[in-house]
Amino acid sequence: DTAVSQTPKYLVTQMGNDKSIKCEQNLGHDTMYWYKQDSKKFLKIMFSYNNKELIINETVPNRFSPKSPDKAHLNLHINSLELGDSAVYFCASSQGQGTQPQHFGDGTRLSIL
Amino acid sequence: AQSVTQLDSQVPVFEEAPVELRCNYSSSVSVYLFWYVQYPNQGLQLLLKYLSGSTLVKGINGFEAEFNKSQTSFHLRKPSVHISDTAEYFCAGRDTGRRALTFGSGTRLQVQP
C-alpha cells in the first residue's frame, strides 16, 4: 500500500564506498525527485525526472548519479562517499510539476563512518 | 529567485493553546505555497496548499493558513493543539515559472502537556 517507498531505510558505510538508494512509487505519477535533508533539517532539491527525462539537476557533485529506468522508479547512486554526504535522502513524486503536491517517502538515513 | 523564510526554528506551546507558525516568501511572480509536516523518522506529509482563489485555506488535522499577498506571508494556524501535533513543519513555495519547490528551514512545534 505504500505510495512512495525507499530502500534501504538506514545505510551505514565507510568513506570511499559506492552505494545506491532505490525509490519506487505506485501512484502513477510522472515526476519523481530526490531531496537531501541535512542535520539542521534543511531540505534541498537534488534531481527531478519527468517521464524518465532529467529536468532538474541542481548543483550536486557528479559523484551523485540518478537513474530512472521507468516512470515508477528513480534510483540514486553515489560514488566515493564522503563524510559530508551523511544526511537523510528523500524521494518524492508528483503528477506533473505544477500545482499538484509532492508525496514523500520515509527517507534513507545515510551515515558515513 | 524565490526564497521561503520560516522565522521561528522552534515554537513551544502548551496543549490546547492556539499556535501560529510563520512563513514569508519572496517572489516576483505568482507563487504556489504549501505546508508540510514531518513526524519523527518519517517523510513529509502535505497539510495544505494555496494555488489561487480564497486566501484562507483549510488543511488536515485542523490546520489552516492564510495567504497574504501584501505581507508576502503564508502563516499556519491551529486554534487548539494536541500533543500529537509535535513535529517539524515546513513551508514551501514554487514560482509558477519554476519546476522545483523551495523549502523553508522548518519550525519545530513542541506541544507540552
mmCIF file of C-alpha atoms in Angstrom:
data_model
loop_
_atom_site.group_PDB
_atom_site.id
_atom_site.type_symbol
_atom_site.label_atom_id
_atom_site.label_comp_id
_atom_site.label_asym_id
_atom_site.label_seq_id
_atom_site.Cartn_x
_atom_site.Cartn_y
_atom_site.Cartn_z
ATOM 1 C CA ASP A 1 0.000 0.000 0.000
ATOM 2 C CA THR A 2 2.998 2.301 0.493
ATOM 3 C CA ALA A 3 2.793 5.118 -2.041
ATOM 4 C CA VAL A 4 6.478 6.091 -2.207
ATOM 5 C CA SER A 5 8.898 3.534 -0.863
ATOM 6 C CA GLN A 6 12.639 3.855 -0.445
ATOM 7 C CA THR A 7 15.194 1.207 0.351
ATOM 8 C CA PRO A 8 17.163 0.899 2.457
ATOM 9 C CA LYS A 9 15.810 2.902 5.379
ATOM 10 C CA TYR A 10 19.241 3.057 7.009
ATOM 11 C CA LEU A 11 22.626 2.871 5.324
ATOM 12 C CA VAL A 12 25.872 2.887 7.275
ATOM 13 C CA THR A 13 29.050 2.639 5.259
ATOM 14 C CA GLN A 14 32.688 3.657 5.067
ATOM 15 C CA MET A 15 34.145 6.664 3.323
ATOM 16 C CA GLY A 16 35.131 5.920 -0.268
ATOM 17 C CA ASN A 17 32.484 3.254 -0.847
ATOM 18 C CA ASP A 18 29.842 3.312 -3.587
ATOM 19 C CA LYS A 19 26.193 2.861 -2.622
ATOM 20 C CA SER A 20 22.718 3.046 -4.152
ATOM 21 C CA ILE A 21 19.329 4.035 -2.820
ATOM 22 C CA LYS A 22 16.205 2.829 -4.574
ATOM 23 C CA CYS A 23 12.844 4.530 -4.867
ATOM 24 C CA GLU A 24 9.559 3.287 -6.230
ATOM 25 C CA GLN A 25 6.156 4.939 -6.399
ATOM 26 C CA ASN A 26 2.839 3.226 -7.088
ATOM 27 C CA LEU A 27 0.777 6.401 -7.505
ATOM 28 C CA GLY A 28 1.034 6.536 -11.288
ATOM 29 C CA HIS A 29 2.864 9.866 -11.095
ATOM 30 C CA ASP A 30 5.045 11.037 -13.952
ATOM 31 C CA THR A 31 7.544 13.104 -11.958
ATOM 32 C CA MET A 32 9.990 11.984 -9.283
ATOM 33 C CA TYR A 33 12.504 13.844 -7.123
ATOM 34 C CA TRP A 34 15.466 13.355 -4.816
ATOM 35 C CA TYR A 35 15.966 15.704 -1.873
ATOM 36 C CA LYS A 36 18.758 15.896 0.678
ATOM 37 C CA GLN A 37 17.949 16.857 4.288
ATOM 38 C CA ASP A 38 20.956 17.879 6.328
ATOM 39 C CA SER A 39 21.498 17.672 10.070
ATOM 40 C CA LYS A 40 19.752 21.029 10.541
ATOM 41 C CA LYS A 41 16.659 19.672 8.767
ATOM 42 C CA PHE A 42 17.201 21.879 5.718
ATOM 43 C CA LEU A 43 15.685 20.288 2.598
ATOM 44 C CA LYS A 44 17.231 20.856 -0.782
ATOM 45 C CA ILE A 45 16.235 19.521 -4.188
ATOM 46 C CA MET A 46 18.899 17.465 -5.929
ATOM 47 C CA PHE A 47 17.287 15.975 -9.033
ATOM 48 C CA SER A 48 13.956 15.591 -10.730
ATOM 49 C CA TYR A 49 12.805 13.345 -13.561
ATOM 50 C CA ASN A 50 9.666 13.705 -15.633
ATOM 51 C CA ASN A 51 8.729 10.653 -17.713
ATOM 52 C CA LYS A 52 12.281 9.309 -17.314
ATOM 53 C CA GLU A 53 13.814 12.573 -18.532
ATOM 54 C CA LEU A 54 16.086 14.611 -16.248
ATOM 55 C CA ILE A 55 14.519 18.044 -15.759
ATOM 56 C CA ILE A 56 16.185 19.355 -12.600
ATOM 57 C CA ASN A 57 19.843 18.914 -11.830
ATOM 58 C CA GLU A 58 20.880 21.236 -9.052
ATOM 59 C CA THR A 59 24.442 21.912 -8.010
ATOM 60 C CA VAL A 60 25.294 18.410 -6.874
ATOM 61 C CA PRO A 61 28.716 16.703 -7.094
ATOM 62 C CA ASN A 62 28.921 14.420 -10.098
ATOM 63 C CA ARG A 63 29.570 11.554 -7.683
ATOM 64 C CA PHE A 64 25.774 11.513 -7.433
ATOM 65 C CA SER A 65 24.051 9.931 -10.401
ATOM 66 C CA PRO A 66 20.299 9.408 -10.632
ATOM 67 C CA LYS A 67 18.809 6.759 -12.864
ATOM 68 C CA SER A 68 15.190 6.348 -13.870
ATOM 69 C CA PRO A 69 14.534 3.018 -15.590
ATOM 70 C CA ASP A 70 10.818 3.826 -15.831
ATOM 71 C CA LYS A 71 8.306 6.381 -14.563
ATOM 72 C CA ALA A 72 7.754 4.499 -11.323
ATOM 73 C CA HIS A 73 11.397 4.243 -10.281
ATOM 74 C CA LEU A 74 14.152 6.724 -9.534
ATOM 75 C CA ASN A 75 17.358 5.376 -8.046
ATOM 76 C CA LEU A 76 20.280 7.343 -6.672
ATOM 77 C CA HIS A 77 23.825 6.048 -6.962
ATOM 78 C CA ILE A 78 26.630 7.685 -5.020
ATOM 79 C CA ASN A 79 30.304 7.067 -5.783
ATOM 80 C CA SER A 80 33.265 7.608 -3.468
ATOM 81 C CA LEU A 81 31.187 8.532 -0.450
ATOM 82 C CA GLU A 82 32.444 11.399 1.719
ATOM 83 C CA LEU A 83 31.706 12.399 5.310
ATOM 84 C CA GLY A 84 29.658 15.353 4.090
ATOM 85 C CA ASP A 85 27.264 13.010 2.314
ATOM 86 C CA SER A 86 25.823 11.963 5.667
ATOM 87 C CA ALA A 87 22.181 13.079 5.591
ATOM 88 C CA VAL A 88 18.652 11.845 5.110
ATOM 89 C CA TYR A 89 17.735 11.434 1.450
ATOM 90 C CA PHE A 90 14.078 11.698 0.493
ATOM 91 C CA CYS A 91 12.426 10.519 -2.658
ATOM 92 C CA ALA A 92 9.172 12.176 -3.753
ATOM 93 C CA SER A 93 6.753 12.027 -6.638
ATOM 94 C CA SER A 94 4.011 14.188 -8.137
ATOM 95 C CA GLN A 95 1.737 14.286 -11.131
ATOM 96 C CA GLY A 96 3.282 16.988 -13.275
ATOM 97 C CA GLN A 97 5.461 19.734 -11.879
ATOM 98 C CA GLY A 98 2.783 22.313 -11.336
ATOM 99 C CA THR A 99 0.095 22.593 -8.732
ATOM 100 C CA GLN A 100 -0.043 19.015 -7.564
ATOM 101 C CA PRO A 101 1.632 18.326 -4.204
ATOM 102 C CA GLN A 102 4.607 16.053 -3.860
ATOM 103 C CA HIS A 103 4.317 12.764 -1.999
ATOM 104 C CA PHE A 104 7.365 11.789 0.023
ATOM 105 C CA GLY A 105 8.941 8.516 1.034
ATOM 106 C CA ASP A 106 10.083 7.915 4.613
ATOM 107 C CA GLY A 107 13.694 8.734 3.826
ATOM 108 C CA THR A 108 17.017 6.915 3.808
ATOM 109 C CA ARG A 109 19.374 7.855 6.601
ATOM 110 C CA LEU A 110 22.923 7.648 5.237
ATOM 111 C CA SER A 111 25.760 7.643 7.765
ATOM 112 C CA ILE A 112 29.366 7.720 6.617
ATOM 113 C CA LEU A 113 31.974 6.398 9.039
ATOM 114 C CA ALA B 1 14.687 33.943 -7.417
ATOM 115 C CA GLN B 2 12.210 32.723 -4.859
ATOM 116 C CA SER B 3 13.024 32.226 -1.196
ATOM 117 C CA VAL B 4 10.971 30.945 1.716
ATOM 118 C CA THR B 5 11.709 32.054 5.278
ATOM 119 C CA GLN B 6 10.450 30.486 8.454
ATOM 120 C CA LEU B 7 11.220 32.925 11.201
ATOM 121 C CA ASP B 8 10.999 30.562 14.157
ATOM 122 C CA SER B 9 13.159 27.477 14.423
ATOM 123 C CA GLN B 10 11.243 26.241 17.496
ATOM 124 C CA VAL B 11 7.816 27.017 18.914
ATOM 125 C CA PRO B 12 6.961 25.578 22.331
ATOM 126 C CA VAL B 13 3.285 25.673 23.236
ATOM 127 C CA PHE B 14 1.006 24.095 25.817
ATOM 128 C CA GLU B 15 -1.620 21.576 24.851
ATOM 129 C CA GLU B 16 -4.978 23.091 23.810
ATOM 130 C CA ALA B 17 -3.383 26.507 23.233
ATOM 131 C CA PRO B 18 -3.536 28.188 19.810
ATOM 132 C CA VAL B 19 -0.427 28.310 17.651
ATOM 133 C CA GLU B 20 0.820 30.232 14.649
ATOM 134 C CA LEU B 21 3.862 29.179 12.629
ATOM 135 C CA ARG B 22 5.205 31.968 10.465
ATOM 136 C CA CYS B 23 6.261 31.769 6.845
ATOM 137 C CA ASN B 24 7.284 34.553 4.498
ATOM 138 C CA TYR B 25 8.171 34.242 0.865
ATOM 139 C CA SER B 26 9.776 36.412 -1.733
ATOM 140 C CA SER B 27 8.862 36.079 -5.352
ATOM 141 C CA SER B 28 8.460 38.368 -8.284
ATOM 142 C CA VAL B 29 5.874 36.133 -9.919
ATOM 143 C CA SER B 30 2.772 34.248 -8.902
ATOM 144 C CA VAL B 31 3.541 31.533 -6.443
ATOM 145 C CA TYR B 32 2.103 28.309 -5.167
ATOM 146 C CA LEU B 33 2.539 27.737 -1.429
ATOM 147 C CA PHE B 34 2.437 24.592 0.671
ATOM 148 C CA TRP B 35 2.770 23.495 4.282
ATOM 149 C CA TYR B 36 4.162 20.056 5.023
ATOM 150 C CA VAL B 37 4.539 18.225 8.357
ATOM 151 C CA GLN B 38 7.294 15.785 9.209
ATOM 152 C CA TYR B 39 6.827 13.430 12.155
ATOM 153 C CA PRO B 40 9.948 11.804 13.637
ATOM 154 C CA ASN B 41 11.627 9.332 11.295
ATOM 155 C CA GLN B 42 9.032 9.860 8.598
ATOM 156 C CA GLY B 43 8.756 11.649 5.294
ATOM 157 C CA LEU B 44 6.846 14.849 4.691
ATOM 158 C CA GLN B 45 3.059 14.900 4.518
ATOM 159 C CA LEU B 46 1.054 17.646 2.889
ATOM 160 C CA LEU B 47 -1.016 19.703 5.327
ATOM 161 C CA LEU B 48 -2.472 22.228 2.907
ATOM 162 C CA LYS B 49 -1.777 24.220 -0.224
ATOM 163 C CA TYR B 50 -2.575 27.593 -1.741
ATOM 164 C CA LEU B 51 -2.789 27.800 -5.510
ATOM 165 C CA SER B 52 -5.239 30.648 -6.153
ATOM 166 C CA GLY B 53 -8.661 31.874 -5.091
ATOM 167 C CA SER B 54 -9.665 32.111 -1.447
ATOM 168 C CA THR B 55 -6.770 33.294 0.674
ATOM 169 C CA LEU B 56 -7.817 31.177 3.659
ATOM 170 C CA VAL B 57 -7.082 27.523 3.077
ATOM 171 C CA LYS B 58 -8.008 24.682 5.359
ATOM 172 C CA GLY B 59 -5.947 21.556 5.686
ATOM 173 C CA ILE B 60 -5.877 18.299 7.537
ATOM 174 C CA ASN B 61 -5.736 17.873 11.319
ATOM 175 C CA GLY B 62 -7.488 21.205 11.964
ATOM 176 C CA PHE B 63 -4.754 23.385 10.477
ATOM 177 C CA GLU B 64 -5.402 26.402 8.288
ATOM 178 C CA ALA B 65 -3.252 29.029 6.623
ATOM 179 C CA GLU B 66 -3.842 32.467 5.196
ATOM 180 C CA PHE B 67 -2.167 33.809 2.089
ATOM 181 C CA ASN B 68 -1.409 37.499 2.460
ATOM 182 C CA LYS B 69 -0.011 38.965 -0.716
ATOM 183 C CA SER B 70 0.703 42.427 0.683
ATOM 184 C CA GLN B 71 2.732 40.973 3.547
ATOM 185 C CA THR B 72 4.107 38.106 1.423
ATOM 186 C CA SER B 73 3.148 35.709 4.186
ATOM 187 C CA PHE B 74 1.554 32.308 4.480
ATOM 188 C CA HIS B 75 1.276 31.665 8.221
ATOM 189 C CA LEU B 76 -0.034 28.362 9.549
ATOM 190 C CA ARG B 77 -2.500 28.327 12.430
ATOM 191 C CA LYS B 78 -4.353 25.918 14.648
ATOM 192 C CA PRO B 79 -6.804 27.074 17.339
ATOM 193 C CA SER B 80 -6.060 24.248 19.768
ATOM 194 C CA VAL B 81 -3.044 21.953 19.524
ATOM 195 C CA HIS B 82 -2.619 18.377 20.721
ATOM 196 C CA ILE B 83 0.443 16.518 21.927
ATOM 197 C CA SER B 84 0.291 14.569 18.656
ATOM 198 C CA ASP B 85 0.930 17.779 16.691
ATOM 199 C CA THR B 86 4.537 17.763 17.903
ATOM 200 C CA ALA B 87 6.545 17.617 14.687
ATOM 201 C CA GLU B 88 8.633 19.631 12.241
ATOM 202 C CA TYR B 89 6.654 21.908 9.940
ATOM 203 C CA PHE B 90 7.936 23.078 6.575
ATOM 204 C CA CYS B 91 6.657 25.889 4.429
ATOM 205 C CA ALA B 92 7.428 25.515 0.718
ATOM 206 C CA GLY B 93 6.821 27.544 -2.391
ATOM 207 C CA ARG B 94 7.121 27.275 -6.126
ATOM 208 C CA ASP B 95 7.210 30.075 -8.660
ATOM 209 C CA THR B 96 4.811 29.391 -11.489
ATOM 210 C CA GLY B 97 7.759 29.514 -13.854
ATOM 211 C CA ARG B 98 9.948 27.067 -11.965
ATOM 212 C CA ARG B 99 9.845 23.335 -11.577
ATOM 213 C CA ALA B 100 11.330 22.874 -8.111
ATOM 214 C CA LEU B 101 9.905 23.527 -4.673
ATOM 215 C CA THR B 102 11.874 25.786 -2.362
ATOM 216 C CA PHE B 103 11.584 24.813 1.293
ATOM 217 C CA GLY B 104 11.932 26.955 4.385
ATOM 218 C CA SER B 105 14.278 25.826 7.124
ATOM 219 C CA GLY B 106 11.474 24.273 9.186
ATOM 220 C CA THR B 107 9.838 25.054 12.533
ATOM 221 C CA ARG B 108 9.843 22.537 15.334
ATOM 222 C CA LEU B 109 6.470 22.614 17.117
ATOM 223 C CA GLN B 110 6.805 21.217 20.617
ATOM 224 C CA VAL B 111 3.477 20.706 22.364
ATOM 225 C CA GLN B 112 3.780 20.342 26.127
ATOM 226 C CA PRO B 113 1.171 18.865 28.489
#
